[in-house]
Amino acid sequence: MTSQQHRNRVKRSALAAGTALTVVVGGAAVASGADPASTTPGKPQLKLIAASKSVTLDRWEGEPGVYLDLGTYVSVDNAPLEFKVTRKSYKDPVVAQQVLRNGNSVQTKKLPAGLVKDFSGLPGFLEVSVKDAAGQEVAKSKGTFCPNNASGRIRPDAPATSHYPESCPTNPWTLGSVWGVEKGWASNSSTVDYDKPVDLPAGEYTAKVAVAKKYRDLFGIPNDQPTIKVTVRQISDGGGGEGVAASRSGAQHGGHGGHAAGGHAAGAHAASGHAAGGHAHHYGPRGADAPTPPQLSHALEDRGRASHLGDGPGHTDGSRIAPALKPNAKRPTGRAGVPANVPKPDLRSLPAWDIAITDGEDGDVPGKDYLAFSANVWNAGPAPLVVDGFRSPGADLMDAYQYFYDANGKQVGYTPTGTMEWDPRIGHEHWHFTDFASYRLLSEDQTKEVRSGKEAFCLANTDAIDYTVKNANWHPYNTDLSTACGQQNSISVREVLDVGSGDTYTQYRPGQSFDITDLPNGTYYIQVIANPEKRLKETNLNNNVALRKVVLGGEPGARTVKVPPHDLINAP
């Protein structure tokens, strides 16, 4: 069994435990509800609680440790906990504001400068100390708190659903995010880093969890320190376990990224080198093209098999798989056209990142050098990009149409916009829209195209890029490819890029590279172009291109790449 299979088993065990924990939280929190006499209108009352007094963590044979999901939550009462996190540009630092709502009154309070450095949550929020049976401290950690992490109601009179996003984005190019917990809800405070398990041998331990003093002072959180009995049990692999992970082709472009929300939205792993259908996937011996942790949506991190995903009890990592989108039953009729004032999408490219030298993917020529990268195109709105593909019986291509809607969601126009094609490559195996984006490698003076990476894409809302733009959809559909891109026998497909979300193709996807074998060392630019043929109707066609500088060096078979920071963003 591979390391990833063990990880997925551990996660399933933790998720199963989480199902029971949620029930306990509901009962415990009701008894400790807010005292109206001690609250300020519009100010949330926060409390650190533990769902259970004890947890059991499985340590699988061959795994380096366990993952400390201790089932602690931050409960919210009296008013919602809400933050708006933005940056003006990549030259500007991240600014976080708390939003205080009291009826129709809305106030904002800036958090201390430098406290929040990215969009993944409140850093250093949770402090965990683990002691063994002899009282000796054997592990200590600090964790980031994402308010958008998996949460649930703690009182029956709380809102039935949460309108806040479902994860905190960790894409390096995120521009705006909204974090929140509804009044009467609790959000899981644990941060589980699946790349950094805690080395705890089988045995009995005691964990003490606390909120860092700076956050207690900032938000008026009581200094509660729940103590949790931890039992670590060793699990031997009997072989033939059920921990076979799905490939990223099913969960997220093979990484298509992230959350996610939001992919591909943040520590994403490929499926132990296994692609859909059990085919082994090639990663070069240099290891550079093996799955690295691209900055993707937390909702798309470390996913196991689709049957274990989705909203519901026990999903402590905030992951979900949205239901598939259904295209129109038949091709549009009547005269094609786009009303003059109808809202349109605004596609924007992000600079490339996750850049590495590799020896290629499946189907590439052995012995050559490739420059691999991750790339994202996102929709700044104010309307979603909606594309339907329709297939004639037996045809290899679908005819694609872009749809337009008025402010009430009524379809008011459509236009033909190219084609969709079936991509049979392992790691893809879905319908690609042919006119969404393309890649080019430019010379240092940006006047000469030295390599082209024109690709077709399946659209999915893998990453939350800016949920503060007008009409941003905080709960997008088709957040992964398993629900977005159809099957080989599909007769029609609907692909959507919602407002505020972007679509990441990661550097270990087939086709995400340039052949640089015969290119001289020097400076080049990776160019990402949205809507390259300008067939898609947009509000603005002047922001469709992004550049990322790279410097190639080394010798054939041992090429190197240096990636300078892009303004304040240092995402190689």
XYZ file of C-alpha atoms in Angstrom:
572
model
C 0.000 0.000 0.000
C 1.350 3.429 -0.911
C 1.811 6.360 1.437
C -1.132 8.112 -0.177
C -3.364 5.096 0.345
C -2.455 5.112 4.027
C -3.179 8.826 4.187
C -6.595 8.328 2.660
C -7.361 5.537 5.129
C -6.325 7.743 8.013
C -8.534 10.508 6.712
C -11.526 8.214 6.358
C -11.017 7.039 9.920
C -10.853 10.626 11.116
C -13.930 11.566 9.119
C -15.880 8.659 10.525
C -14.950 9.767 14.030
C -16.008 13.286 13.112
C -19.532 12.095 12.439
C -19.971 11.196 16.092
C -18.158 14.312 17.247
C -20.612 16.573 15.495
C -23.499 15.101 17.447
C -21.723 15.714 20.739
C -20.954 19.303 19.790
C -24.626 19.972 19.193
C -25.600 18.783 22.648
C -22.727 20.407 24.529
C -23.009 23.767 22.852
C -26.693 24.203 23.579
C -25.952 24.012 27.269
C -23.238 26.651 26.972
C -25.112 29.159 24.830
C -24.501 32.878 24.967
C -25.765 34.890 27.886
C -27.685 37.774 26.270
C -26.998 40.033 29.238
C -23.228 39.790 28.733
C -23.112 40.403 24.986
C -22.746 43.468 22.804
C -25.130 43.744 19.832
C -23.330 42.891 16.602
C -20.282 41.431 18.359
C -19.807 37.676 18.068
C -19.189 35.714 21.237
C -16.525 33.069 20.627
C -15.626 30.028 22.663
C -13.221 27.122 22.155
C -15.001 23.829 22.764
C -14.162 20.149 22.384
C -16.683 17.813 20.822
C -15.494 14.869 22.856
C -13.320 14.216 25.903
C -11.441 11.513 24.030
C -10.431 10.622 20.475
C -8.782 7.604 18.880
C -6.200 8.196 16.154
C -5.029 5.394 13.875
C -1.380 5.045 12.951
C -1.124 2.880 9.858
C 1.790 0.611 9.236
C 4.436 2.404 7.195
C 3.074 5.858 7.989
C 5.419 8.324 9.735
C 2.810 9.400 12.281
C -0.761 10.466 12.976
C -2.796 13.566 12.206
C -4.000 15.638 15.152
C -7.613 16.310 14.313
C -8.725 16.550 17.938
C -12.303 17.631 17.292
C -12.061 21.133 18.751
C -14.356 23.858 17.473
C -14.807 27.605 17.767
C -18.444 28.237 18.616
C -20.050 31.518 17.559
C -23.005 33.162 19.248
C -24.806 36.512 19.492
C -23.689 37.602 15.961
C -21.916 36.038 12.965
C -18.131 35.901 12.850
C -17.150 37.438 9.521
C -13.991 38.728 7.855
C -13.263 40.407 4.542
C -9.690 39.820 3.383
C -8.306 41.651 0.343
C -5.272 43.064 -1.391
C -5.362 45.841 -3.976
C -2.728 44.212 -6.169
C 0.234 41.880 -5.959
C 2.313 44.896 -4.942
C 0.173 45.417 -1.841
C -0.014 43.464 1.425
C -3.077 41.531 2.545
C -5.560 43.552 4.625
C -8.066 41.796 6.889
C -11.197 43.422 8.328
C -13.732 42.016 10.737
C -17.295 42.714 9.648
C -19.709 43.398 12.527
C -23.389 43.012 11.658
C -26.240 44.192 13.862
C -29.481 44.087 11.915
C -29.084 46.515 9.024
C -26.077 48.168 10.666
C -22.692 47.060 9.339
C -19.365 48.159 10.791
C -15.827 47.070 9.956
C -12.797 46.758 12.198
C -9.309 46.344 10.735
C -7.213 43.583 12.221
C -3.658 44.567 13.257
C -1.372 45.105 10.264
C 0.712 42.049 9.470
C -1.400 39.675 11.549
C -2.915 38.055 8.447
C -0.377 37.510 5.678
C -2.366 35.385 3.252
C -5.870 34.032 2.697
C -5.579 30.674 4.462
C -6.932 31.889 7.819
C -5.782 33.322 11.161
C -2.176 32.086 11.645
C -1.005 30.768 15.002
C -4.568 30.724 16.317
C -4.605 27.286 17.939
C -1.929 26.025 20.326
C -1.709 22.285 20.979
C 0.420 20.469 23.554
C 0.532 16.656 23.721
C 1.916 14.811 26.762
C 2.559 11.112 27.198
C 1.373 8.940 30.085
C 4.352 10.085 32.186
C 3.413 13.754 31.770
C 6.283 14.500 29.383
C 5.473 16.866 26.503
C 6.080 14.927 23.287
C 4.503 17.216 20.677
C 3.691 20.883 20.387
C 2.172 22.804 17.501
C 0.433 25.961 16.375
C -2.312 25.944 13.798
C -4.066 28.336 11.440
C -7.807 28.733 11.959
C -9.907 28.923 8.817
C -13.415 30.082 9.829
C -14.703 28.511 6.608
C -13.574 25.073 7.728
C -16.180 22.368 8.216
C -18.848 23.618 10.576
C -22.306 22.839 11.845
C -25.152 24.197 13.939
C -24.928 24.127 17.718
C -28.524 25.239 18.359
C -31.762 24.245 16.639
C -32.756 27.898 16.163
C -29.541 28.727 14.239
C -29.722 29.310 10.466
C -30.310 26.025 8.675
C -27.486 26.594 6.177
C -24.352 28.705 6.074
C -24.047 31.276 3.334
C -20.289 31.664 3.822
C -17.744 29.976 1.536
C -16.630 26.464 2.377
C -12.845 26.857 2.485
C -10.046 29.387 2.803
C -8.103 29.794 -0.458
C -4.373 29.201 -0.602
C -3.748 29.907 -4.268
C -0.776 32.337 -4.289
C -2.641 34.716 -6.596
C -5.822 35.069 -4.518
C -7.048 38.671 -4.427
C -10.039 38.613 -2.081
C -11.748 36.266 0.320
C -14.639 36.169 2.751
C -14.423 34.057 5.921
C -17.383 33.470 8.178
C -19.247 31.381 10.721
C -22.985 31.827 11.172
C -24.445 32.778 14.540
C -25.298 29.594 16.398
C -22.709 27.556 14.482
C -19.281 26.136 15.333
C -16.313 25.755 13.000
C -13.653 23.067 13.270
C -10.510 24.752 14.576
C -8.093 21.941 13.731
C -5.534 22.381 10.997
C -4.410 18.997 9.726
C -1.304 19.146 7.546
C -1.162 15.811 5.751
C 2.449 16.489 4.786
C 3.490 16.787 8.446
C 2.138 13.936 10.563
C 2.987 13.895 14.270
C 5.254 11.018 15.303
C 3.297 9.473 18.174
C 3.798 5.743 18.817
C 0.815 3.649 19.851
C -0.215 4.513 23.398
C -2.179 6.897 25.595
C -1.672 10.674 25.539
C -3.275 13.862 26.791
C -3.720 16.868 24.515
C -4.371 20.375 25.774
C -5.729 22.883 23.263
C -5.888 26.667 23.668
C -6.451 29.834 21.643
C -3.334 32.026 21.424
C -3.402 35.028 23.770
C -3.248 37.613 20.970
C -6.511 36.261 19.561
C -8.155 35.929 22.966
C -7.398 39.594 23.567
C -8.460 40.649 20.071
C -11.812 38.855 20.034
C -12.609 38.549 23.747
C -12.323 34.743 23.798
C -12.296 33.075 27.243
C -9.086 31.279 28.165
C -10.664 27.831 27.977
C -8.178 24.999 27.469
C -9.990 21.760 26.655
C -8.122 18.602 27.601
C -8.607 15.572 25.384
C -7.548 11.993 25.989
C -5.826 10.677 22.860
C -5.450 6.996 22.095
C -3.058 6.164 19.274
C -3.518 2.655 17.965
C -1.262 0.888 15.499
C -3.038 -0.502 12.446
C -1.326 -3.126 10.327
C -2.127 -3.254 6.648
C -3.657 -6.572 5.747
C -3.185 -5.894 2.060
C -6.004 -5.254 -0.344
C -7.378 -2.439 1.781
C -9.886 0.026 0.488
C -7.510 2.940 0.535
C -7.005 3.191 -3.192
C -7.081 6.874 -3.962
C -8.744 8.271 -7.013
C -6.502 10.087 -9.400
C -6.567 13.842 -9.596
C -8.317 13.351 -12.906
C -11.399 12.423 -10.904
C -10.916 14.790 -8.018
C -9.453 17.852 -9.656
C -7.827 17.855 -13.071
C -5.559 15.246 -11.694
C -4.921 18.096 -9.559
C -6.874 20.048 -12.221
C -5.560 21.207 -9.254
C -7.004 23.123 -4.371
C -11.275 25.196 -2.747
C -10.794 24.387 -3.750
C -12.617 26.395 -3.060
C -10.833 28.403 -3.764
C -8.498 24.335 -6.698
C -7.911 22.578 -7.041
C -8.792 25.771 -4.995
C -3.597 24.148 -1.114
C -1.308 20.981 -0.289
C -2.783 18.820 -3.034
C -1.445 15.324 -3.603
C -1.743 13.121 -6.642
C -3.104 9.699 -6.145
C 0.081 7.833 -5.351
C 0.875 7.814 -9.013
C -2.337 5.964 -9.868
C -4.587 7.321 -12.544
C -8.245 6.577 -13.057
C -8.867 2.967 -13.888
C -5.741 1.861 -12.037
C -3.250 2.817 -14.782
C 0.178 3.750 -13.443
C 1.048 7.373 -14.096
C 4.593 8.318 -15.054
C 6.574 10.849 -13.093
C 10.152 11.491 -14.134
C 13.110 10.083 -12.182
C 14.247 13.573 -11.250
C 11.125 13.904 -9.175
C 10.530 17.500 -10.212
C 7.349 16.582 -12.033
C 6.010 14.458 -9.195
C 3.032 16.073 -7.462
C 4.269 18.985 -5.420
C 1.926 20.913 -3.114
C 0.449 23.504 -5.503
C -1.350 26.382 -3.833
C -4.873 25.229 -4.359
C -8.245 25.511 -2.723
C -8.401 23.773 0.656
C -11.647 22.181 -0.450
C -9.683 20.251 -3.047
C -6.789 19.040 -0.881
C -5.908 15.448 -0.240
C -9.059 13.898 -1.555
C -9.743 10.215 -1.459
C -12.302 8.341 -3.460
C -15.335 10.297 -4.592
C -17.611 8.066 -2.527
C -15.999 9.481 0.591
C -16.414 13.106 -0.412
C -19.172 15.638 -0.170
C -20.933 17.873 2.293
C -22.182 16.088 5.349
C -21.355 14.882 8.832
C -17.746 14.150 9.583
C -16.137 16.184 6.830
C -13.717 18.053 9.031
C -11.549 19.387 6.191
C -14.284 21.431 4.530
C -14.156 19.382 1.321
C -17.102 18.834 -0.945
C -18.080 17.638 -4.377
C -20.893 19.565 -5.979
C -23.614 17.880 -8.050
C -23.093 17.799 -11.787
C -24.458 20.623 -13.883
C -27.041 19.671 -16.479
C -26.873 21.213 -19.950
C -29.977 22.223 -21.823
C -31.874 19.251 -23.198
C -31.275 20.331 -26.786
C -29.372 22.828 -28.853
C -30.549 26.427 -28.646
C -32.984 27.507 -31.312
C -33.793 30.827 -32.827
C -31.359 33.459 -33.996
C -28.074 33.629 -32.118
C -27.310 36.950 -30.513
C -26.086 38.796 -27.440
C -28.202 41.678 -26.104
C -26.181 44.859 -25.798
C -26.504 45.365 -22.050
C -26.550 41.746 -20.875
C -24.037 40.928 -18.102
C -20.969 39.050 -19.339
C -18.032 37.286 -17.720
C -14.587 38.870 -17.447
C -11.854 36.254 -17.929
C -8.452 37.097 -16.495
C -5.219 35.127 -16.544
C -2.980 34.702 -13.505
C 0.825 34.431 -13.693
C 2.193 30.890 -13.842
C 3.590 29.242 -10.692
C 4.690 25.841 -9.394
C 7.356 25.943 -12.124
C 9.869 23.092 -12.447
C 12.152 21.266 -14.858
C 10.893 17.741 -15.604
C 11.656 14.913 -17.984
C 8.095 14.844 -19.202
C 4.774 13.144 -18.655
C 3.092 10.179 -20.295
C 3.406 10.484 -24.047
C 6.387 12.856 -23.965
C 9.635 11.952 -25.686
C 12.108 10.271 -23.287
C 15.410 12.018 -22.694
C 14.111 15.524 -23.267
C 13.838 18.476 -20.881
C 10.501 20.098 -20.160
C 9.465 23.263 -18.342
C 6.299 22.441 -16.370
C 4.029 24.924 -14.608
C 0.619 25.554 -13.085
C -1.744 28.123 -14.587
C -5.136 29.597 -13.774
C -7.768 31.637 -15.605
C -10.497 33.147 -13.446
C -13.760 35.025 -13.897
C -14.059 38.517 -12.390
C -17.705 38.756 -13.482
C -20.245 40.158 -13.163
C -21.743 37.112 -14.954
C -20.735 33.444 -15.018
C -19.242 31.829 -18.087
C -21.732 29.155 -19.167
C -20.849 26.890 -22.091
C -22.898 23.932 -23.362
C -21.573 21.284 -25.715
C -23.896 19.274 -27.989
C -22.822 16.185 -29.869
C -24.211 14.736 -33.063
C -24.542 10.926 -32.864
C -21.154 9.337 -33.562
C -19.304 12.642 -33.848
C -15.899 13.190 -32.223
C -16.578 16.857 -31.456
C -19.336 18.748 -29.686
C -20.584 22.110 -30.913
C -20.187 24.662 -28.110
C -22.500 27.565 -27.250
C -22.089 30.388 -24.747
C -25.229 31.473 -22.878
C -26.222 34.854 -21.447
C -28.648 35.681 -18.645
C -30.352 38.809 -17.353
C -30.231 39.976 -13.737
C -33.085 37.601 -12.854
C -31.290 34.560 -14.223
C -33.414 34.283 -17.375
C -31.582 33.177 -20.496
C -31.708 36.064 -22.967
C -29.127 35.133 -25.594
C -26.595 32.649 -26.891
C -23.807 32.464 -29.428
C -21.800 29.636 -31.040
C -18.296 29.536 -29.560
C -16.150 26.783 -31.029
C -16.101 23.141 -30.055
C -15.511 20.606 -27.306
C -13.307 17.557 -27.896
C -12.824 14.276 -26.021
C -9.309 13.999 -24.535
C -8.420 10.294 -24.149
C -5.096 10.851 -22.340
C -4.697 9.210 -18.948
C -5.188 11.953 -16.396
C -7.695 13.774 -18.604
C -10.374 11.505 -20.090
C -13.053 14.157 -20.304
C -14.486 16.759 -22.680
C -12.319 19.814 -23.257
C -13.509 23.224 -24.421
C -11.062 24.217 -27.143
C -11.133 28.028 -26.930
C -10.664 28.782 -23.239
C -6.921 29.403 -22.820
C -3.473 28.811 -24.282
C 0.156 29.002 -23.159
C 3.253 30.382 -24.858
C 6.933 30.695 -23.984
C 8.277 34.077 -25.070
C 11.773 35.412 -25.624
C 13.335 37.833 -23.129
C 12.157 40.879 -25.102
C 8.681 39.284 -25.353
C 8.634 39.737 -29.116
C 9.187 36.124 -30.185
C 7.161 33.056 -29.373
C 9.634 30.216 -28.886
C 7.220 27.507 -27.782
C 3.459 27.060 -27.859
C 1.425 25.048 -25.396
C -2.022 25.509 -26.851
C -4.354 23.330 -24.844
C -8.030 22.559 -24.520
C -9.617 22.670 -21.084
C -12.470 21.370 -19.025
C -13.862 24.230 -16.957
C -14.210 23.770 -13.197
C -14.361 26.184 -10.264
C -11.237 24.852 -8.592
C -9.971 27.990 -6.824
C -11.592 30.923 -5.055
C -9.614 33.851 -6.498
C -11.717 36.838 -5.429
C -14.992 36.361 -3.581
C -15.313 40.095 -2.967
C -16.130 40.985 -6.606
C -19.699 41.799 -7.622
C -21.958 38.740 -7.937
C -19.269 36.334 -6.676
C -20.767 32.887 -6.121
C -19.560 31.614 -2.723
C -21.006 28.161 -3.370
C -20.094 27.296 -6.965
C -21.114 24.099 -8.666
C -18.701 21.830 -10.563
C -15.769 22.329 -8.206
C -13.954 19.324 -9.609
C -13.705 17.440 -12.872
C -15.638 14.407 -11.747
C -18.805 16.485 -11.986
C -17.889 18.963 -14.701
C -16.594 17.315 -17.814
C -18.738 14.401 -18.880
C -17.988 10.861 -19.995
C -16.818 9.496 -23.322
C -20.393 8.493 -24.133
C -21.903 11.867 -23.132
C -24.296 13.411 -25.625
C -24.056 16.880 -24.053
C -21.993 18.665 -21.400
C -22.319 21.917 -19.449
C -19.142 23.620 -18.223
C -19.270 26.733 -16.018
C -16.755 29.160 -14.555
C -18.530 31.061 -11.797
C -17.888 34.662 -10.782
C -14.970 34.928 -8.370
C -13.586 31.470 -9.136
C -10.686 30.325 -11.273
C -9.658 27.096 -12.943
C -6.175 25.715 -12.221
C -4.311 23.175 -14.308
C -1.327 22.043 -12.249
C 2.204 21.450 -13.477
C 1.930 17.680 -13.350
C -1.011 17.528 -15.748
C -0.230 16.052 -19.169
C 0.371 18.915 -21.589
C 1.347 21.437 -18.884
C 4.883 21.927 -20.167
C 7.150 23.290 -22.892
C 9.891 21.253 -24.549
C 13.054 23.258 -23.774
C 15.616 20.642 -24.810
C 17.179 22.778 -27.533
C 16.556 26.219 -26.019
C 19.658 28.171 -24.960
C 19.999 29.265 -21.355
C 18.629 32.711 -20.598
C 15.539 34.665 -19.611
C 12.077 33.790 -20.915
C 8.438 34.535 -20.063
C 5.597 32.064 -19.628
C 2.531 33.691 -21.148
C -0.969 32.565 -20.112
C -3.743 33.771 -22.426
C -7.450 33.579 -21.654
C -9.914 33.412 -24.552
C -7.081 33.390 -27.130
C -9.329 33.395 -30.207
C -11.656 36.015 -28.668
C -14.679 33.862 -29.462
C -16.058 34.133 -25.947
C -18.016 37.298 -25.226
C -16.570 39.251 -22.287
C -16.862 42.600 -20.562
C -13.157 43.285 -21.117
C -10.634 41.726 -23.507
C -7.685 43.826 -22.319
C -6.807 41.819 -19.187
C -6.565 38.349 -20.692
C -2.778 37.961 -20.671
C -0.408 37.277 -17.762
C 3.384 36.856 -17.829
C 5.813 35.102 -15.486
C 9.568 35.522 -15.809
C 11.808 32.435 -15.720
C 15.564 32.024 -16.094
C 16.792 28.766 -17.665
C 20.251 27.369 -16.895
C 22.170 24.125 -16.571
C 23.032 21.541 -19.208
C 20.957 19.095 -21.271
C 19.620 16.432 -18.941
C 20.327 18.677 -15.960
C 18.544 21.914 -16.811
C 17.646 24.366 -14.061
C 15.055 27.100 -13.703
C 14.995 30.142 -11.437
C 11.702 31.964 -10.891
C 12.026 35.530 -9.561
C 9.233 36.841 -7.314
C 6.337 38.616 -9.001
C 6.000 41.823 -6.981
C 5.265 40.560 -3.427
C 4.366 37.056 -4.587
C 7.186 34.561 -4.224
C 5.581 31.456 -5.689
C 8.240 29.639 -7.722
